[in-house]
Coordinates of C-alpha atoms in Angstrom, one line a residue:
Chain A
L1226 CA 158.7 107.7 97.7
T1227 CA 159.8 108.3 94.1
G1228 CA 163.2 106.9 93.2
R1229 CA 163.3 104.6 96.2
R1230 CA 162.3 101.5 94.3
S1231 CA 165.4 101.3 92.3
R1232 CA 167.5 101.1 95.5
I1233 CA 168.4 97.9 97.2
T1234 CA 165.8 97.3 99.9
I1235 CA 165.7 95.1 103.0
V1236 CA 163.4 92.8 101.0
D1237 CA 166.3 92.2 98.5
V1238 CA 168.6 91.5 101.4
A1239 CA 166.2 89.0 102.9
A1240 CA 165.7 87.2 99.6
A1241 CA 169.4 87.0 98.9
A1242 CA 170.3 85.9 102.4
G1243 CA 167.4 83.4 102.8
F1244 CA 165.9 84.9 105.9
S1245 CA 162.6 86.7 106.7
V1246 CA 162.5 90.5 106.5
A1247 CA 161.9 90.6 110.3
T1248 CA 165.0 88.5 110.9
V1249 CA 167.1 90.7 108.6
R1250 CA 165.7 93.8 110.3
R1251 CA 166.6 92.4 113.8
A1252 CA 170.0 91.3 112.7
L1253 CA 170.8 94.7 111.2
R1254 CA 169.6 96.5 114.4
G1255 CA 171.8 94.4 116.6
F1256 CA 168.9 92.7 118.6
D1257 CA 170.2 90.0 120.8
N1258 CA 167.7 87.3 119.9
V1259 CA 169.4 86.6 116.5
A1260 CA 172.1 83.9 116.2
P1261 CA 175.6 85.4 115.7
A1262 CA 176.0 83.3 112.4
T1263 CA 172.7 84.8 111.1
V1264 CA 174.0 88.3 111.9
A1265 CA 177.2 87.7 110.1
R1266 CA 175.4 86.2 107.0
V1267 CA 172.9 89.2 106.9
K1268 CA 175.6 91.7 107.1
D1269 CA 177.7 90.0 104.4
V1270 CA 174.9 90.0 102.0
A1271 CA 173.8 93.6 102.9
A1272 CA 177.4 94.8 102.2
Q1273 CA 177.6 92.8 98.8
L1274 CA 174.4 94.2 97.6
G1275 CA 175.3 97.7 98.8
Y1276 CA 172.3 98.0 101.1
R1277 CA 172.2 101.1 103.3
P1278 CA 170.0 100.6 106.4
N1279 CA 168.9 104.2 106.6
Q1280 CA 169.0 107.6 105.0
L1281 CA 169.8 109.4 108.1
A1282 CA 173.3 110.4 107.1
A1283 CA 171.9 112.1 103.9
Q1284 CA 169.2 113.8 106.0
L1285 CA 171.8 115.1 108.4
R1286 CA 173.9 116.5 105.7
S1287 CA 171.1 118.4 104.2
G1288 CA 170.3 119.5 107.8
T1289 CA 166.5 119.3 107.2
T1290 CA 164.5 116.5 108.7
R1291 CA 161.5 118.9 108.9
A1292 CA 160.0 117.2 111.9
V1293 CA 159.1 118.2 115.4
A1294 CA 158.4 115.9 118.3
V1295 CA 155.9 116.9 121.0
I1296 CA 156.4 115.1 124.2
V1297 CA 153.4 114.7 126.5
P1298 CA 152.7 112.7 129.7
A1299 CA 149.6 111.0 128.2
I1300 CA 147.6 111.1 124.9
N1301 CA 144.3 109.8 126.1
S1302 CA 143.2 113.1 127.5
W1303 CA 141.3 116.0 126.1
Y1304 CA 143.9 118.5 127.3
F1305 CA 146.8 117.0 125.6
S1306 CA 145.0 116.3 122.3
E1307 CA 143.8 119.9 122.2
L1308 CA 147.3 121.1 122.9
M1309 CA 148.8 118.8 120.2
A1310 CA 146.2 120.0 117.8
G1311 CA 147.1 123.6 118.4
A1312 CA 150.8 122.8 118.0
E1313 CA 150.3 120.6 114.9
A1314 CA 148.3 123.3 113.0
V1315 CA 151.1 125.8 113.4
L1316 CA 153.8 123.3 112.7
A1317 CA 152.1 122.0 109.5
E1318 CA 151.8 125.6 108.3
G1319 CA 155.5 126.0 108.9
G1320 CA 156.2 122.9 106.9
Y1321 CA 156.9 120.5 109.7
D1322 CA 155.6 117.0 110.5
T1323 CA 154.5 116.5 114.1
F1324 CA 155.4 113.4 116.1
A1325 CA 153.9 112.8 119.5
L1326 CA 156.0 110.9 122.0
V1327 CA 154.5 109.8 125.3
A1328 CA 156.7 109.9 128.4
Q1329 CA 155.5 107.6 131.2
G1330 CA 157.4 106.9 134.3
E1331 CA 160.7 108.1 135.9
G1332 CA 163.4 109.1 133.5
A1333 CA 161.1 108.8 130.4
V1334 CA 161.6 112.4 129.1
E1335 CA 165.5 112.0 129.3
R1336 CA 165.2 108.6 127.5
L1337 CA 163.0 110.0 124.8
L1338 CA 165.1 113.2 124.3
S1339 CA 168.3 111.2 124.2
K1340 CA 166.7 109.3 121.3
V1341 CA 165.6 112.3 119.3
G1342 CA 168.9 114.0 120.1
P1343 CA 172.2 112.4 118.9
R1344 CA 170.6 110.8 115.7
G1345 CA 169.1 114.0 114.6
R1346 CA 165.6 112.7 113.9
V1347 CA 163.9 115.9 114.7
D1348 CA 164.6 119.7 114.4
G1349 CA 162.9 120.6 117.5
V1350 CA 161.0 119.4 120.6
I1351 CA 158.0 120.7 122.5
V1352 CA 157.9 119.3 126.0
A1353 CA 154.4 119.6 127.3
D1354 CA 153.6 119.5 131.0
L1355 CA 156.8 117.7 132.0
P1356 CA 160.0 118.9 133.8
V1357 CA 163.2 119.2 131.9
E1358 CA 166.6 119.0 133.4
P1359 CA 169.0 121.9 132.7
T1360 CA 171.7 119.5 131.7
L1361 CA 169.4 117.9 129.2
L1362 CA 168.5 121.3 127.7
D1363 CA 172.3 122.0 127.3
L1364 CA 172.9 118.7 125.6
L1365 CA 170.0 119.2 123.1
R1366 CA 171.2 122.7 122.3
S1367 CA 174.7 121.5 121.6
L1368 CA 173.1 119.1 119.1
G1369 CA 171.3 121.9 117.3
I1370 CA 167.9 120.8 118.5
A1371 CA 165.6 123.6 119.6
V1372 CA 163.4 123.0 122.8
V1373 CA 160.3 124.9 123.9
T1374 CA 158.1 123.9 126.9
A1375 CA 154.3 124.1 127.0
A1376 CA 152.2 124.5 130.1
V1377 CA 155.3 124.7 132.4
E1378 CA 158.2 127.2 132.7
V1379 CA 161.7 125.9 132.8
E1380 CA 164.6 128.2 133.4
N1381 CA 166.6 129.3 130.4
C1382 CA 164.0 127.9 127.9
S1383 CA 161.2 129.5 125.9
S1384 CA 157.7 128.6 127.1
A1385 CA 154.0 129.0 126.6
A1386 CA 151.9 128.6 129.8
I1387 CA 149.2 130.1 131.9
D1388 CA 149.4 131.5 135.3
D1389 CA 148.3 128.4 137.3
R1390 CA 147.8 130.4 140.5
Q1391 CA 145.3 132.7 138.8
V1392 CA 143.1 129.7 138.0
G1393 CA 142.6 128.9 141.7
Y1394 CA 142.4 132.5 142.6
Q1395 CA 139.8 133.7 140.1
A1396 CA 137.5 130.7 140.7
T1397 CA 137.6 131.2 144.5
A1398 CA 137.3 134.9 144.3
H1399 CA 134.1 134.5 142.1
L1400 CA 132.6 132.2 144.7
L1401 CA 133.5 134.5 147.6
Q1402 CA 132.0 137.4 145.8
L1403 CA 128.7 135.5 145.6
G1404 CA 128.8 135.1 149.4
H1405 CA 130.2 131.6 149.7
T1406 CA 132.7 130.7 152.3
R1407 CA 132.7 126.9 152.4
I1408 CA 134.4 126.4 149.0
A1409 CA 135.7 122.9 148.1
L1410 CA 138.7 122.4 146.0
V1411 CA 138.4 119.1 143.9
G1412 CA 141.2 117.4 141.9
V1413 CA 144.3 118.9 143.5
S1414 CA 146.4 115.8 143.1
R1415 CA 149.8 114.9 144.6
S1416 CA 150.0 111.8 142.4
T1417 CA 149.6 113.0 138.8
T1418 CA 151.7 114.8 136.4
R1419 CA 149.8 117.9 137.3
A1420 CA 151.3 117.8 140.8
A1421 CA 153.4 121.1 140.2
A1422 CA 150.4 123.0 138.7
S1423 CA 148.2 121.6 141.6
T1424 CA 150.4 123.4 144.0
H1425 CA 149.8 126.7 142.3
Y1426 CA 146.0 126.1 141.9
K1427 CA 145.8 125.5 145.7
A1428 CA 147.9 128.5 146.4
G1429 CA 145.4 130.7 144.5
W1430 CA 142.5 129.1 146.3
H1431 CA 144.3 129.7 149.6
D1432 CA 145.2 133.3 148.7
A1433 CA 141.7 134.3 147.7
L1434 CA 140.3 132.8 151.0
S1435 CA 142.9 134.6 153.1
E1436 CA 142.3 138.0 151.5
A1437 CA 138.6 137.5 152.3
G1438 CA 139.5 136.5 155.9
V1439 CA 138.1 133.0 155.4
A1440 CA 140.1 130.2 156.9
A1441 CA 140.8 127.4 154.4
D1442 CA 139.2 124.1 155.7
L1443 CA 141.5 121.2 154.7
E1444 CA 138.4 118.9 154.8
L1445 CA 137.2 120.6 151.7
E1446 CA 140.3 119.8 149.7
V1447 CA 139.7 116.6 147.8
D1448 CA 142.4 114.6 146.0
V1449 CA 140.8 112.5 143.3
P1450 CA 141.8 111.8 139.7
L1451 CA 141.0 114.6 137.1
T1452 CA 138.3 112.5 135.4
P1453 CA 134.5 112.3 135.4
S1454 CA 134.8 109.3 137.7
G1455 CA 137.0 111.4 140.0
G1456 CA 134.1 114.0 140.1
I1457 CA 131.6 111.3 141.0
E1458 CA 133.9 110.1 143.9
A1459 CA 134.4 113.8 145.1
A1460 CA 130.7 114.6 145.2
S1461 CA 130.0 111.6 147.2
I1462 CA 132.7 112.4 149.6
L1463 CA 131.6 116.1 149.9
V1464 CA 127.9 115.5 150.5
S1465 CA 128.9 113.2 153.5
R1466 CA 131.0 115.9 155.1
R1467 CA 129.7 117.1 158.5
F1468 CA 130.0 120.6 157.2
R1469 CA 129.0 120.4 153.6
P1470 CA 130.5 123.0 151.1
T1471 CA 128.1 125.4 149.5
A1472 CA 130.3 125.7 146.5
V1473 CA 132.7 123.4 144.7
F1474 CA 135.6 124.2 142.4
C1475 CA 136.6 121.2 140.2
L1476 CA 139.8 121.4 138.3
S1477 CA 138.2 120.0 135.1
D1478 CA 134.9 120.7 133.4
L1479 CA 134.0 117.1 132.8
M1480 CA 134.8 116.5 136.4
A1481 CA 132.5 119.4 137.4
I1482 CA 129.6 118.1 135.1
A1483 CA 129.9 114.6 136.6
A1484 CA 129.9 116.0 140.2
G1485 CA 126.9 118.2 139.4
H1486 CA 125.0 115.2 138.1
V1487 CA 125.7 113.3 141.4
F1488 CA 124.6 116.3 143.6
E1489 CA 121.3 116.6 141.7
R1490 CA 120.7 112.8 141.9
L1491 CA 121.2 113.1 145.7
G1492 CA 118.7 115.9 145.8
F1493 CA 121.0 119.0 145.9
L1494 CA 120.1 121.4 143.1
V1495 CA 122.8 123.2 141.1
P1496 CA 123.1 126.2 141.7
D1497 CA 120.3 126.6 144.2
D1498 CA 121.7 124.3 146.9
I1499 CA 125.3 124.0 145.7
S1500 CA 127.3 126.1 143.2
V1501 CA 129.8 124.3 140.9
I1502 CA 132.5 125.9 138.8
G1503 CA 134.9 124.0 136.4
F1504 CA 138.2 124.6 134.6
N1505 CA 139.2 124.7 130.9
D1506 CA 136.0 125.8 129.2
H1507 CA 135.6 122.5 127.4
E1508 CA 133.0 122.4 124.6
M1509 CA 130.7 120.6 127.0
A1510 CA 130.9 123.4 129.5
S1511 CA 128.6 125.8 127.5
V1512 CA 126.1 123.0 126.7
F1513 CA 125.8 122.2 130.4
N1514 CA 125.7 125.9 131.3
L1515 CA 128.7 125.4 133.5
T1516 CA 130.5 128.4 135.0
T1517 CA 134.2 127.9 134.4
I1518 CA 137.7 129.3 134.3
R1519 CA 138.6 129.3 130.6
Q1520 CA 142.2 128.5 129.5
P1521 CA 143.4 128.5 125.9
V1522 CA 144.6 124.9 125.7
A1523 CA 145.0 124.8 121.8
G1524 CA 146.5 128.4 122.1
I1525 CA 149.2 127.0 124.5
G1526 CA 150.2 124.4 122.0
A1527 CA 150.1 126.9 119.0
T1528 CA 152.2 129.4 120.9
A1529 CA 154.8 126.8 121.9
A1530 CA 154.9 125.8 118.2
R1531 CA 155.4 129.5 117.1
L1532 CA 158.2 130.0 119.6
L1533 CA 159.9 126.8 118.2
L1534 CA 159.6 128.0 114.7
D1535 CA 161.0 131.4 115.8
S1536 CA 163.9 129.7 117.6
F1537 CA 165.0 128.0 114.4
D1538 CA 165.8 131.4 113.0
N1539 CA 167.0 132.9 116.2
P1540 CA 168.4 130.2 118.5
D1541 CA 169.5 132.4 121.3
M1542 CA 166.1 134.1 121.9
I1543 CA 164.3 133.1 125.0
D1544 CA 160.7 134.1 125.5
N1545 CA 158.3 133.1 128.3
V1546 CA 154.7 133.7 127.1
T1547 CA 151.9 133.7 129.7
L1548 CA 148.5 133.2 128.2
P1549 CA 145.5 134.7 129.9
V1550 CA 142.8 132.7 131.9
G1551 CA 139.4 134.1 132.5
L1552 CA 136.2 133.5 134.4
V1553 CA 133.2 132.6 132.2
V1554 CA 130.0 133.1 134.3
R1555 CA 127.2 130.8 133.3
G1556 CA 124.2 129.1 135.2
S1557 CA 126.0 126.7 137.6
T1558 CA 127.0 129.4 140.2
A1559 CA 124.7 131.6 142.4
P1560 CA 124.7 133.1 145.9
P1561 CA 124.3 130.4 148.7
S1562 CA 120.6 129.7 149.7
S1563 CA 119.5 130.9 153.1
Chain B
M138 CA 152.8 108.7 117.2
A139 CA 152.7 110.9 114.1
V140 CA 149.8 113.3 113.4
V141 CA 148.7 113.5 109.8
S142 CA 146.8 116.5 108.7
G143 CA 148.0 118.2 105.5
P144 CA 148.2 116.8 102.0
G145 CA 151.5 114.9 101.5
S146 CA 152.3 114.5 105.1
L147 CA 151.0 110.9 105.1
E148 CA 153.3 110.1 102.1
R149 CA 156.3 111.7 103.8
I150 CA 155.6 109.7 107.0
L151 CA 155.0 106.4 105.2
G152 CA 158.3 107.1 103.4
D153 CA 160.0 107.4 106.6
A154 CA 158.4 104.2 108.0
S155 CA 159.6 101.9 105.2
P156 CA 162.3 99.6 106.5
Q157 CA 164.7 101.1 103.9
T158 CA 165.0 104.2 106.0
G159 CA 165.0 102.3 109.2
R160 CA 163.3 104.9 111.3
V161 CA 160.5 102.8 112.6
D162 CA 159.9 99.1 113.3
G163 CA 156.2 99.0 112.6
L164 CA 153.3 101.1 111.8
I165 CA 149.7 101.3 113.1
I166 CA 147.5 103.5 110.9
V167 CA 144.4 104.8 112.6
D168 CA 141.3 106.0 110.8
M169 CA 143.1 107.0 107.7
D170 CA 142.7 106.2 104.0
V171 CA 146.0 105.1 102.5
P172 CA 146.3 105.9 98.8
E173 CA 146.7 102.8 96.8
K174 CA 150.2 103.7 95.5
A175 CA 151.6 104.6 98.9
G176 CA 150.0 101.4 100.3
G177 CA 151.5 99.3 97.6
E178 CA 155.0 100.7 98.1
L179 CA 154.7 100.2 101.8
A180 CA 153.6 96.5 101.3
R181 CA 156.5 95.8 98.9
S182 CA 159.0 97.4 101.2
G183 CA 158.3 94.7 103.9
A184 CA 157.1 97.2 106.5
V185 CA 154.9 95.7 109.2
V186 CA 151.6 97.5 109.1
V187 CA 148.2 97.1 111.0
T188 CA 145.3 99.4 110.2
M189 CA 142.6 100.4 112.7
G190 CA 139.1 101.5 111.8
R191 CA 139.6 100.8 108.1
A192 CA 140.6 97.6 106.3
L193 CA 143.0 97.4 103.4
P194 CA 143.6 94.1 101.5
A195 CA 147.4 94.3 102.0
F196 CA 147.6 94.6 105.8
S197 CA 146.1 93.2 109.0
S198 CA 143.3 95.3 110.4
I199 CA 141.2 95.6 113.6
M200 CA 137.9 97.4 113.7
I201 CA 134.4 97.4 115.2
D202 CA 131.4 96.4 113.1
D203 CA 129.8 99.9 112.4
V204 CA 126.8 98.4 110.6
E205 CA 126.0 96.4 113.7
V206 CA 126.5 99.5 115.9
G207 CA 123.8 101.3 113.9
R208 CA 121.5 98.3 113.8
S209 CA 121.8 97.6 117.6
A210 CA 121.1 101.2 118.5
A211 CA 118.0 101.4 116.3
D212 CA 116.8 97.9 117.4
H213 CA 117.0 99.0 121.0
L214 CA 114.7 102.0 120.3
L215 CA 112.4 99.9 118.1
A216 CA 112.2 97.3 120.8
L217 CA 111.0 100.1 123.2
G218 CA 108.2 100.8 120.8
H219 CA 109.6 103.9 119.0
E220 CA 108.6 104.3 115.4
V221 CA 109.7 107.9 114.6
I222 CA 113.4 107.9 115.3
G223 CA 115.7 110.7 114.4
L224 CA 119.3 110.2 113.2
I225 CA 122.1 112.6 114.0
Y226 CA 125.1 111.7 111.9
S227 CA 128.8 112.7 112.1
Q228 CA 130.4 115.1 109.8
P229 CA 132.0 113.6 106.7
N230 CA 135.3 114.6 108.1
G231 CA 137.7 112.9 105.9
P232 CA 137.2 109.7 104.1
Y233 CA 137.2 107.4 107.1
A234 CA 134.5 109.3 109.1
F235 CA 132.4 109.3 106.0
E236 CA 132.6 105.6 105.8
V237 CA 131.8 105.1 109.5
S238 CA 128.9 107.4 109.1
N239 CA 127.6 105.5 106.1
R240 CA 127.9 102.1 107.9
R241 CA 126.2 103.2 111.0
R242 CA 123.4 104.7 108.9
A243 CA 123.1 101.5 106.9
G244 CA 122.7 99.5 110.1
Y245 CA 120.0 102.0 111.3
L246 CA 118.2 101.6 107.9
L247 CA 118.4 97.7 108.1
A248 CA 116.9 97.7 111.5
L249 CA 114.0 100.0 110.5
A250 CA 113.4 97.8 107.4
A251 CA 113.3 94.7 109.4
S252 CA 110.7 96.2 111.7
A253 CA 108.7 97.5 108.7
V254 CA 109.1 101.0 110.0
E255 CA 109.3 103.5 107.2
H256 CA 112.4 105.7 107.0
Q257 CA 111.8 109.5 106.6
P258 CA 114.6 111.4 105.2
G259 CA 113.5 114.4 107.0
L260 CA 114.5 112.8 110.3
E261 CA 118.2 113.1 109.6
A262 CA 120.4 116.0 110.7
L263 CA 124.2 116.6 110.6
G264 CA 125.8 116.9 114.1
N265 CA 129.5 117.5 113.3
S266 CA 130.6 114.8 115.8
S267 CA 130.5 117.4 118.6
V268 CA 128.4 118.3 121.6
V269 CA 127.4 121.7 120.3
G270 CA 126.6 120.1 116.8
G271 CA 124.5 117.4 118.5
F272 CA 122.7 120.2 120.5
D273 CA 121.9 122.2 117.3
A274 CA 120.9 119.1 115.2
A275 CA 118.5 117.9 117.9
T276 CA 117.0 121.4 118.5
H277 CA 116.3 121.4 114.7
L278 CA 114.8 117.8 114.5
L279 CA 112.7 118.2 117.6
T280 CA 111.3 121.5 116.4
A281 CA 110.7 120.4 112.8
E282 CA 109.3 116.9 113.7
P283 CA 107.0 117.2 116.8
G284 CA 106.1 113.5 116.4
L285 CA 109.7 112.4 117.1
T286 CA 110.1 110.3 120.2
A287 CA 113.6 108.9 119.9
L288 CA 117.1 110.0 118.6
F289 CA 120.0 107.8 117.6
C290 CA 123.2 109.9 117.6
M291 CA 126.3 108.4 116.0
T292 CA 128.6 109.6 118.8
D293 CA 128.1 110.1 122.6
Q294 CA 129.2 113.7 122.3
M295 CA 126.3 114.5 120.0
A296 CA 124.0 112.4 122.1
I297 CA 124.9 114.4 125.2
G298 CA 124.3 117.7 123.3
A299 CA 120.9 116.2 122.1
V300 CA 119.8 115.4 125.6
R301 CA 120.6 118.9 126.7
A302 CA 118.7 120.4 123.6
A303 CA 115.6 118.3 124.4
R304 CA 115.5 119.5 127.9
A305 CA 116.1 123.2 126.8
L306 CA 113.0 122.7 124.7
G307 CA 111.0 121.5 127.7
R308 CA 110.9 117.9 126.5
R309 CA 111.8 115.3 129.2
V310 CA 114.4 112.7 128.7
P311 CA 113.5 109.8 128.6
E312 CA 109.8 110.3 129.3
D313 CA 109.2 112.4 126.1
V314 CA 112.3 111.7 124.1
S315 CA 114.7 108.7 124.2
V316 CA 118.4 109.3 123.2
V317 CA 121.1 106.7 122.4
G318 CA 124.7 107.4 121.5
V319 CA 127.8 105.5 120.5
D320 CA 131.2 105.2 122.3
D321 CA 130.7 105.2 126.0
H322 CA 132.5 108.4 126.4
E323 CA 134.2 109.1 129.7
V324 CA 131.4 111.3 130.8
S325 CA 128.6 109.1 129.6
A326 CA 128.2 107.1 132.8
A327 CA 128.1 110.2 134.9
V328 CA 125.3 111.8 132.9
G329 CA 123.4 108.5 132.5
L330 CA 123.5 108.1 128.8
T331 CA 122.4 105.0 127.1
T332 CA 125.0 104.0 124.5
I333 CA 126.6 101.4 122.2
R334 CA 129.9 100.8 123.9
Q335 CA 133.1 100.4 121.9
D336 CA 136.3 99.4 123.7
V337 CA 138.8 101.7 122.1
A338 CA 141.7 100.6 124.4
A339 CA 141.1 97.0 123.5
L340 CA 141.1 97.9 119.8
G341 CA 144.5 99.6 120.3
A342 CA 145.9 96.8 122.4
R343 CA 144.9 94.2 119.8
A344 CA 146.4 96.3 117.0
A345 CA 149.7 96.4 119.0
E346 CA 149.6 92.6 119.3
L347 CA 149.0 92.1 115.6
L348 CA 152.0 94.4 114.9
L349 CA 154.2 92.6 117.4
D350 CA 153.2 89.2 115.7
G351 CA 154.2 90.8 112.3
L352 CA 157.6 92.1 113.7
E353 CA 158.3 88.7 115.2
G354 CA 158.1 87.1 111.8
R355 CA 154.4 85.9 111.7
P356 CA 153.3 88.1 108.9
S357 CA 149.9 86.5 108.0
I358 CA 147.2 89.1 107.3
V359 CA 144.2 88.9 109.5
H360 CA 141.1 91.1 109.5
E361 CA 139.5 91.2 113.0
T362 CA 136.4 92.8 114.5
I363 CA 136.0 93.6 118.2
P364 CA 132.4 93.3 119.5
T365 CA 130.4 96.3 120.8
S366 CA 127.6 96.2 123.3
L367 CA 124.6 98.1 124.3
V368 CA 124.7 99.8 127.7
V369 CA 121.2 100.8 128.8
R370 CA 121.2 103.8 131.3
Q371 CA 118.7 106.5 131.9
T372 CA 118.1 108.2 128.5
T373 CA 116.0 105.5 126.8
R374 CA 112.5 104.3 127.9
R375 CA 109.4 102.5 126.5
R376 CA 107.3 104.8 124.4

């Protein structure tokens, strides 16, 4: 902040023009709820005082804004805050500030990227778990902005992700090996941002069942939100099925913990009467003795950040890193009873 | 949303936020101490700022009453007849968390004093604000203090760990040990945890409203508190 106080500020412009700072700001930004006469007066005063509304030009000349944007579909989730923390740690070490942008709804990614792009506000972008159109990728590259995706792979772009099919495959294979054949799949959603990944989770579930010669019962596929409430809902749906599952794979640990509690409250002991396996290896999984498929969420963010820092030095390099997932056996899975 | 971790990054981001640079319209600062100098510069620059979780004289703020949080958790346990109540506190993780910890502890001490229950320093343990930290802290307290019948944990994550720890030691919850947390974490309803609920989404929404008020030219400074509420579930019971 040193040295800025001697400059003409918006406060000086407001005082000289006789308007509030808010009005001056709106006038200079070209907002349409300011009277044309006010806009003209503010612009006159600003010009007389030599007020420059922003320092972007200077930053662009020096070519270093030293900032990276991480675009995520949501911030109120463990998954995205872990991913962000992983990315932020690496970026901070590399001397970059991290900004999180939330893309919600159709066209939001394009809108956000078009904002970070032409005005040169960031040096690079990590797009997490959201699709990126090839044309947009080209546009950003032409503006000198590096892009890396996290948790999804996009053609012609560096990425850090896991093999989503392996998640469904390994969980199902573990349960089959214990002797289960009625294996429910909970949280495969057609309505969330995880829709693409869901297809792969389901493919893994399906492949493991086919290899074992077990037909996939579509009644055992439950589409509920990936939240503890979704787990509660799924558990009550599954216990009322005519042919109950003997094992349940939930696509989040918190969902699995919630579902397990409902099963036990209804008199089905875990794992004696029903096996439950989760996904993520959330901190709570070990405390609840939950068997799970571990994925390195912070590692995905950190790897994406490292790829981005690499691409600042070597813009033509494209690297698609697949991080490993793995089965963690704890006490919530066991062979089926009787 | 900007993530602030290392030294200097707050100053850099605040510098970017001042209206002189024109990069943002307003600023909500969450759970962060703002150095006096940077805060003063920001105020003089005319930036519209709202703080959450921490009040500064120069800007509007929105928060919960953490003394009341500690007091109502302890009052609930005292009303159930508990007299040997353990406290699992969060890590002093940055200046803000330290302050919240202190305020919740102050409320707990006030409630004990009002009920003429003697505070025993040996009944406190650090839980690092995490499930595993709560598990370890509760294991320590329940082993070291066999007479303990209740635990107040400053976050639900620690409380969830504490419930698991009690059960791992063969103590029944709530028959042998009562546990109360703070937050109403997304998993708390599912596991039946009694808690002091804070409406974090409402806090954020109100902060945004105050910010919009400021941006629309109503720049009066207000300091608001959003109420918390006791949610009784299955982890607390009469002694």
